[in-house]
PDB file of C-alpha atoms in Angstrom:
ATOM      1  CA  MET A   1     -35.303 -14.376  17.187  1.00 52.00           C
ATOM      2  CA  THR A   2     -35.335 -18.329  16.058  1.00 53.00           C
ATOM      3  CA  VAL A   3     -35.507 -21.024  18.415  1.00 51.00           C
ATOM      4  CA  ARG A   4     -33.853 -24.094  17.365  1.00 58.00           C
ATOM      5  CA  ALA A   5     -34.831 -27.344  18.236  1.00 69.00           C
ATOM      6  CA  THR A   6     -32.403 -29.402  20.342  1.00 86.00           C
ATOM      7  CA  ARG A   7     -31.146 -32.289  18.046  1.00 94.00           C
ATOM      8  CA  ARG A   8     -31.573 -35.776  19.754  1.00 97.00           C
ATOM      9  CA  SER A   9     -29.850 -39.214  18.638  1.00 97.00           C
ATOM     10  CA  ALA A  10     -30.486 -42.565  20.095  1.00 98.00           C
ATOM     11  CA  GLY A  11     -28.332 -45.845  20.212  1.00 98.00           C
ATOM     12  CA  LEU A  12     -27.411 -49.233  21.128  1.00 98.00           C
ATOM     13  CA  LEU A  13     -24.432 -49.771  23.167  1.00 98.00           C
ATOM     14  CA  LEU A  14     -23.821 -53.884  22.855  1.00 98.00           C
ATOM     15  CA  PHE A  15     -21.612 -55.069  25.556  1.00 98.00           C
ATOM     16  CA  ARG A  16     -20.116 -58.798  26.294  1.00 97.00           C
ATOM     17  CA  HIS A  17     -18.207 -60.288  29.165  1.00 94.00           C
ATOM     18  CA  THR A  18     -15.117 -62.154  28.255  1.00 91.00           C
ATOM     19  CA  ASP A  19     -12.714 -64.132  30.660  1.00 85.00           C
ATOM     20  CA  ASP A  20     -11.382 -61.154  32.249  1.00 87.00           C
ATOM     21  CA  ARG A  21     -13.608 -58.387  31.673  1.00 93.00           C
ATOM     22  CA  LEU A  22     -16.243 -56.236  30.424  1.00 96.00           C
ATOM     23  CA  GLU A  23     -16.240 -55.172  26.567  1.00 97.00           C
ATOM     24  CA  VAL A  24     -18.260 -52.551  24.480  1.00 98.00           C
ATOM     25  CA  LEU A  25     -18.795 -52.426  20.903  1.00 98.00           C
ATOM     26  CA  LEU A  26     -18.190 -48.888  19.554  1.00 98.00           C
ATOM     27  CA  GLY A  27     -18.124 -47.171  16.208  1.00 97.00           C
ATOM     28  CA  HIS A  28     -15.508 -44.949  14.470  1.00 97.00           C
ATOM     29  CA  MET A  29     -17.057 -42.064  12.918  1.00 95.00           C
ATOM     30  CA  GLY A  30     -16.444 -42.245   9.158  1.00 93.00           C
ATOM     31  CA  GLY A  31     -15.610 -39.406   6.896  1.00 91.00           C
ATOM     32  CA  PRO A  32     -12.309 -37.385   6.318  1.00 92.00           C
ATOM     33  CA  PHE A  33     -12.814 -35.257   9.391  1.00 88.00           C
ATOM     34  CA  TRP A  34     -12.637 -38.197  11.512  1.00 92.00           C
ATOM     35  CA  ALA A  35     -10.142 -40.114   9.570  1.00 90.00           C
ATOM     36  CA  LYS A  36      -6.916 -39.627  11.353  1.00 92.00           C
ATOM     37  CA  LYS A  37      -8.569 -39.141  14.831  1.00 94.00           C
ATOM     38  CA  ASP A  38      -8.599 -41.750  17.667  1.00 92.00           C
ATOM     39  CA  ALA A  39      -9.774 -40.109  20.884  1.00 94.00           C
ATOM     40  CA  GLY A  40     -13.050 -38.695  20.776  1.00 94.00           C
ATOM     41  CA  ALA A  41     -13.977 -40.333  17.492  1.00 96.00           C
ATOM     42  CA  TRP A  42     -15.614 -43.139  18.557  1.00 98.00           C
ATOM     43  CA  THR A  43     -19.145 -43.302  19.502  1.00 98.00           C
ATOM     44  CA  VAL A  44     -22.153 -45.630  20.575  1.00 98.00           C
ATOM     45  CA  PRO A  45     -23.781 -46.470  17.153  1.00 97.00           C
ATOM     46  CA  LYS A  46     -26.664 -44.102  17.187  1.00 96.00           C
ATOM     47  CA  GLY A  47     -28.376 -41.330  14.986  1.00 94.00           C
ATOM     48  CA  GLU A  48     -30.685 -38.502  14.920  1.00 95.00           C
ATOM     49  CA  TYR A  49     -34.411 -38.802  14.981  1.00 95.00           C
ATOM     50  CA  GLU A  50     -37.461 -36.714  14.996  1.00 93.00           C
ATOM     51  CA  PRO A  51     -39.670 -35.860  18.132  1.00 91.00           C
ATOM     52  CA  ASP A  52     -42.476 -37.872  16.860  1.00 94.00           C
ATOM     53  CA  GLU A  53     -40.491 -41.039  16.824  1.00 96.00           C
ATOM     54  CA  PRO A  54     -40.016 -43.127  19.885  1.00 97.00           C
ATOM     55  CA  ALA A  55     -36.166 -42.928  21.110  1.00 97.00           C
ATOM     56  CA  TRP A  56     -36.179 -46.850  21.636  1.00 97.00           C
ATOM     57  CA  GLU A  57     -37.404 -47.209  17.996  1.00 97.00           C
ATOM     58  CA  ALA A  58     -35.090 -44.522  16.918  1.00 97.00           C
ATOM     59  CA  ALA A  59     -31.938 -46.764  18.653  1.00 98.00           C
ATOM     60  CA  ARG A  60     -33.025 -50.049  16.728  1.00 97.00           C
ATOM     61  CA  ARG A  61     -33.458 -48.230  13.457  1.00 97.00           C
ATOM     62  CA  GLU A  62     -30.206 -46.552  13.614  1.00 96.00           C
ATOM     63  CA  PHE A  63     -28.362 -49.666  14.591  1.00 97.00           C
ATOM     64  CA  ARG A  64     -29.363 -51.020  11.444  1.00 96.00           C
ATOM     65  CA  GLU A  65     -28.620 -47.797   9.487  1.00 94.00           C
ATOM     66  CA  GLU A  66     -25.167 -47.472  10.740  1.00 94.00           C
ATOM     67  CA  LEU A  67     -23.824 -51.109  10.952  1.00 96.00           C
ATOM     68  CA  GLY A  68     -25.974 -52.665   8.338  1.00 95.00           C
ATOM     69  CA  LEU A  69     -27.096 -55.570  11.005  1.00 95.00           C
ATOM     70  CA  ALA A  70     -30.625 -56.403  12.559  1.00 96.00           C
ATOM     71  CA  PRO A  71     -30.279 -54.959  16.406  1.00 96.00           C
ATOM     72  CA  PRO A  72     -30.101 -57.830  18.555  1.00 95.00           C
ATOM     73  CA  ASP A  73     -32.638 -59.088  20.739  1.00 92.00           C
ATOM     74  CA  GLY A  74     -32.469 -59.099  24.229  1.00 92.00           C
ATOM     75  CA  THR A  75     -33.155 -57.543  27.580  1.00 95.00           C
ATOM     76  CA  ALA A  76     -32.320 -53.791  27.198  1.00 96.00           C
ATOM     77  CA  LEU A  77     -31.025 -51.691  29.820  1.00 97.00           C
ATOM     78  CA  ALA A  78     -31.738 -47.827  29.753  1.00 98.00           C
ATOM     79  CA  LEU A  79     -28.745 -45.937  30.269  1.00 98.00           C
ATOM     80  CA  GLY A  80     -30.432 -42.547  30.049  1.00 98.00           C
ATOM     81  CA  GLU A  81     -29.326 -39.432  28.328  1.00 97.00           C
ATOM     82  CA  VAL A  82     -26.251 -37.124  28.355  1.00 97.00           C
ATOM     83  CA  ALA A  83     -25.567 -33.949  26.564  1.00 96.00           C
ATOM     84  CA  GLN A  84     -22.617 -33.564  24.432  1.00 95.00           C
ATOM     85  CA  ALA A  85     -20.768 -30.550  23.960  1.00 93.00           C
ATOM     86  CA  ASN A  86     -22.284 -30.052  20.487  1.00 91.00           C
ATOM     87  CA  GLY A  87     -25.391 -29.686  22.297  1.00 93.00           C
ATOM     88  CA  LYS A  88     -26.969 -32.895  21.256  1.00 94.00           C
ATOM     89  CA  ILE A  89     -28.977 -35.037  23.566  1.00 96.00           C
ATOM     90  CA  VAL A  90     -28.089 -38.748  23.173  1.00 97.00           C
ATOM     91  CA  THR A  91     -30.341 -41.515  24.507  1.00 98.00           C
ATOM     92  CA  ALA A  92     -28.586 -45.083  24.701  1.00 98.00           C
ATOM     93  CA  TRP A  93     -29.357 -48.306  26.121  1.00 98.00           C
ATOM     94  CA  ALA A  94     -27.105 -51.350  26.360  1.00 98.00           C
ATOM     95  CA  ILE A  95     -27.895 -54.872  25.136  1.00 98.00           C
ATOM     96  CA  GLU A  96     -25.787 -58.164  26.015  1.00 97.00           C
ATOM     97  CA  ALA A  97     -24.815 -59.290  22.469  1.00 97.00           C
ATOM     98  CA  ASP A  98     -21.911 -60.638  20.537  1.00 95.00           C
ATOM     99  CA  LEU A  99     -20.908 -59.145  16.988  1.00 94.00           C
ATOM    100  CA  ASP A 100     -18.354 -59.738  14.695  1.00 96.00           C
ATOM    101  CA  PRO A 101     -16.878 -56.489  13.702  1.00 96.00           C
ATOM    102  CA  ALA A 102     -16.272 -57.524  10.339  1.00 95.00           C
ATOM    103  CA  ALA A 103     -19.812 -58.436   9.543  1.00 94.00           C
ATOM    104  CA  ILE A 104     -20.960 -54.558   9.532  1.00 94.00           C
ATOM    105  CA  GLU A 105     -21.749 -53.146   6.307  1.00 94.00           C
ATOM    106  CA  PRO A 106     -22.042 -49.362   7.389  1.00 92.00           C
ATOM    107  CA  GLY A 107     -24.583 -47.142   5.947  1.00 91.00           C
ATOM    108  CA  THR A 108     -23.340 -44.006   4.001  1.00 91.00           C
ATOM    109  CA  PHE A 109     -23.848 -40.218   3.849  1.00 91.00           C
ATOM    110  CA  THR A 110     -22.600 -37.454   1.379  1.00 93.00           C
ATOM    111  CA  MET A 111     -20.913 -34.161   1.881  1.00 91.00           C
ATOM    112  CA  GLU A 112     -18.905 -31.702  -0.379  1.00 93.00           C
ATOM    113  CA  TRP A 113     -15.565 -32.840  -0.222  1.00 89.00           C
ATOM    114  CA  PRO A 114     -12.846 -31.527  -0.487  1.00 87.00           C
ATOM    115  CA  PRO A 115     -14.840 -28.084   1.339  1.00 89.00           C
ATOM    116  CA  ARG A 116     -15.938 -25.665  -1.264  1.00 90.00           C
ATOM    117  CA  SER A 117     -15.037 -27.755  -3.943  1.00 92.00           C
ATOM    118  CA  GLY A 118     -18.394 -28.288  -5.273  1.00 92.00           C
ATOM    119  CA  ARG A 119     -17.713 -31.952  -5.700  1.00 93.00           C
ATOM    120  CA  THR A 120     -19.598 -34.299  -3.281  1.00 94.00           C
ATOM    121  CA  ALA A 121     -18.370 -37.700  -2.023  1.00 93.00           C
ATOM    122  CA  GLU A 122     -19.814 -40.653  -0.322  1.00 93.00           C
ATOM    123  CA  PHE A 123     -18.631 -41.521   3.080  1.00 94.00           C
ATOM    124  CA  PRO A 124     -19.437 -44.627   5.621  1.00 93.00           C
ATOM    125  CA  GLU A 125     -21.206 -43.627   8.926  1.00 92.00           C
ATOM    126  CA  LEU A 126     -18.948 -45.769  10.719  1.00 95.00           C
ATOM    127  CA  ASP A 127     -15.788 -46.467   9.181  1.00 95.00           C
ATOM    128  CA  ARG A 128     -14.957 -49.163  11.587  1.00 95.00           C
ATOM    129  CA  VAL A 129     -16.234 -51.027  14.764  1.00 96.00           C
ATOM    130  CA  ALA A 130     -14.589 -52.516  17.550  1.00 97.00           C
ATOM    131  CA  TRP A 131     -14.603 -54.509  20.843  1.00 98.00           C
ATOM    132  CA  PHE A 132     -12.760 -52.328  23.794  1.00 98.00           C
ATOM    133  CA  GLY A 133     -12.611 -52.896  27.374  1.00 97.00           C
ATOM    134  CA  LEU A 134     -14.135 -50.038  29.679  1.00 97.00           C
ATOM    135  CA  GLU A 135     -10.664 -48.300  30.067  1.00 96.00           C
ATOM    136  CA  ARG A 136      -9.729 -48.119  26.603  1.00 97.00           C
ATOM    137  CA  ALA A 137     -13.447 -47.272  25.789  1.00 98.00           C
ATOM    138  CA  ARG A 138     -12.963 -44.471  28.032  1.00 97.00           C
ATOM    139  CA  ALA A 139     -10.132 -42.949  26.357  1.00 97.00           C
ATOM    140  CA  VAL A 140     -11.436 -42.936  22.867  1.00 98.00           C
ATOM    141  CA  ILE A 141     -15.467 -42.312  23.165  1.00 98.00           C
ATOM    142  CA  ILE A 142     -16.912 -39.004  22.573  1.00 97.00           C
ATOM    143  CA  PRO A 143     -15.846 -37.483  26.226  1.00 97.00           C
ATOM    144  CA  ALA A 144     -19.936 -37.079  27.142  1.00 97.00           C
ATOM    145  CA  GLN A 145     -20.724 -40.690  26.149  1.00 98.00           C
ATOM    146  CA  ALA A 146     -18.342 -42.103  28.956  1.00 98.00           C
ATOM    147  CA  ALA A 147     -21.178 -41.820  31.190  1.00 98.00           C
ATOM    148  CA  PHE A 148     -22.706 -44.606  29.523  1.00 98.00           C
ATOM    149  CA  LEU A 149     -19.392 -46.691  30.295  1.00 98.00           C
ATOM    150  CA  ASP A 150     -19.870 -45.750  33.880  1.00 97.00           C
ATOM    151  CA  ARG A 151     -23.586 -46.235  33.952  1.00 98.00           C
ATOM    152  CA  LEU A 152     -23.091 -49.667  32.490  1.00 97.00           C
ATOM    153  CA  ALA A 153     -20.332 -50.575  34.659  1.00 95.00           C
ATOM    154  CA  GLU A 154     -22.461 -49.725  37.662  1.00 94.00           C
ATOM    155  CA  HIS A 155     -25.155 -52.202  36.338  1.00 90.00           C
ATOM    156  CA  SER A 156     -22.526 -54.870  35.867  1.00 82.00           C
ATOM    157  CA  ALA A 157     -20.660 -54.894  39.215  1.00 71.00           C
TER     158      ALA A 157
END
């Protein structure tokens, strides 16, 4: 029997205060599978890392890879971990910062598309990013990651 290592991801959840609410920056997952999906297709900008890399360093590296921008400076609020339905463990930190979604230059990945065609195509890791109030963010984020929104809201109350 082969034991498969648990996949781990780390990411940064940017947040900002507007006149009337708290907003978070989420990314819409790129690629053809997610193209027409909204609910459950948005995520904290994050990515996988190996066990020998510190999660905090991975979160900052993945922010740069996924958005094409340097991760913001600022005080990081640890939001802990969640286990997603696919078994992946995600660790996140929140940082208060503002970012213009039009400024992103997403990283890309290559996959066979269409399936079993023998052809490969390149797709953006995140095809867009947007600011959401917490209620709307809960409606579109990967379900397990909603815990990060709750933890941020508790801290910001």
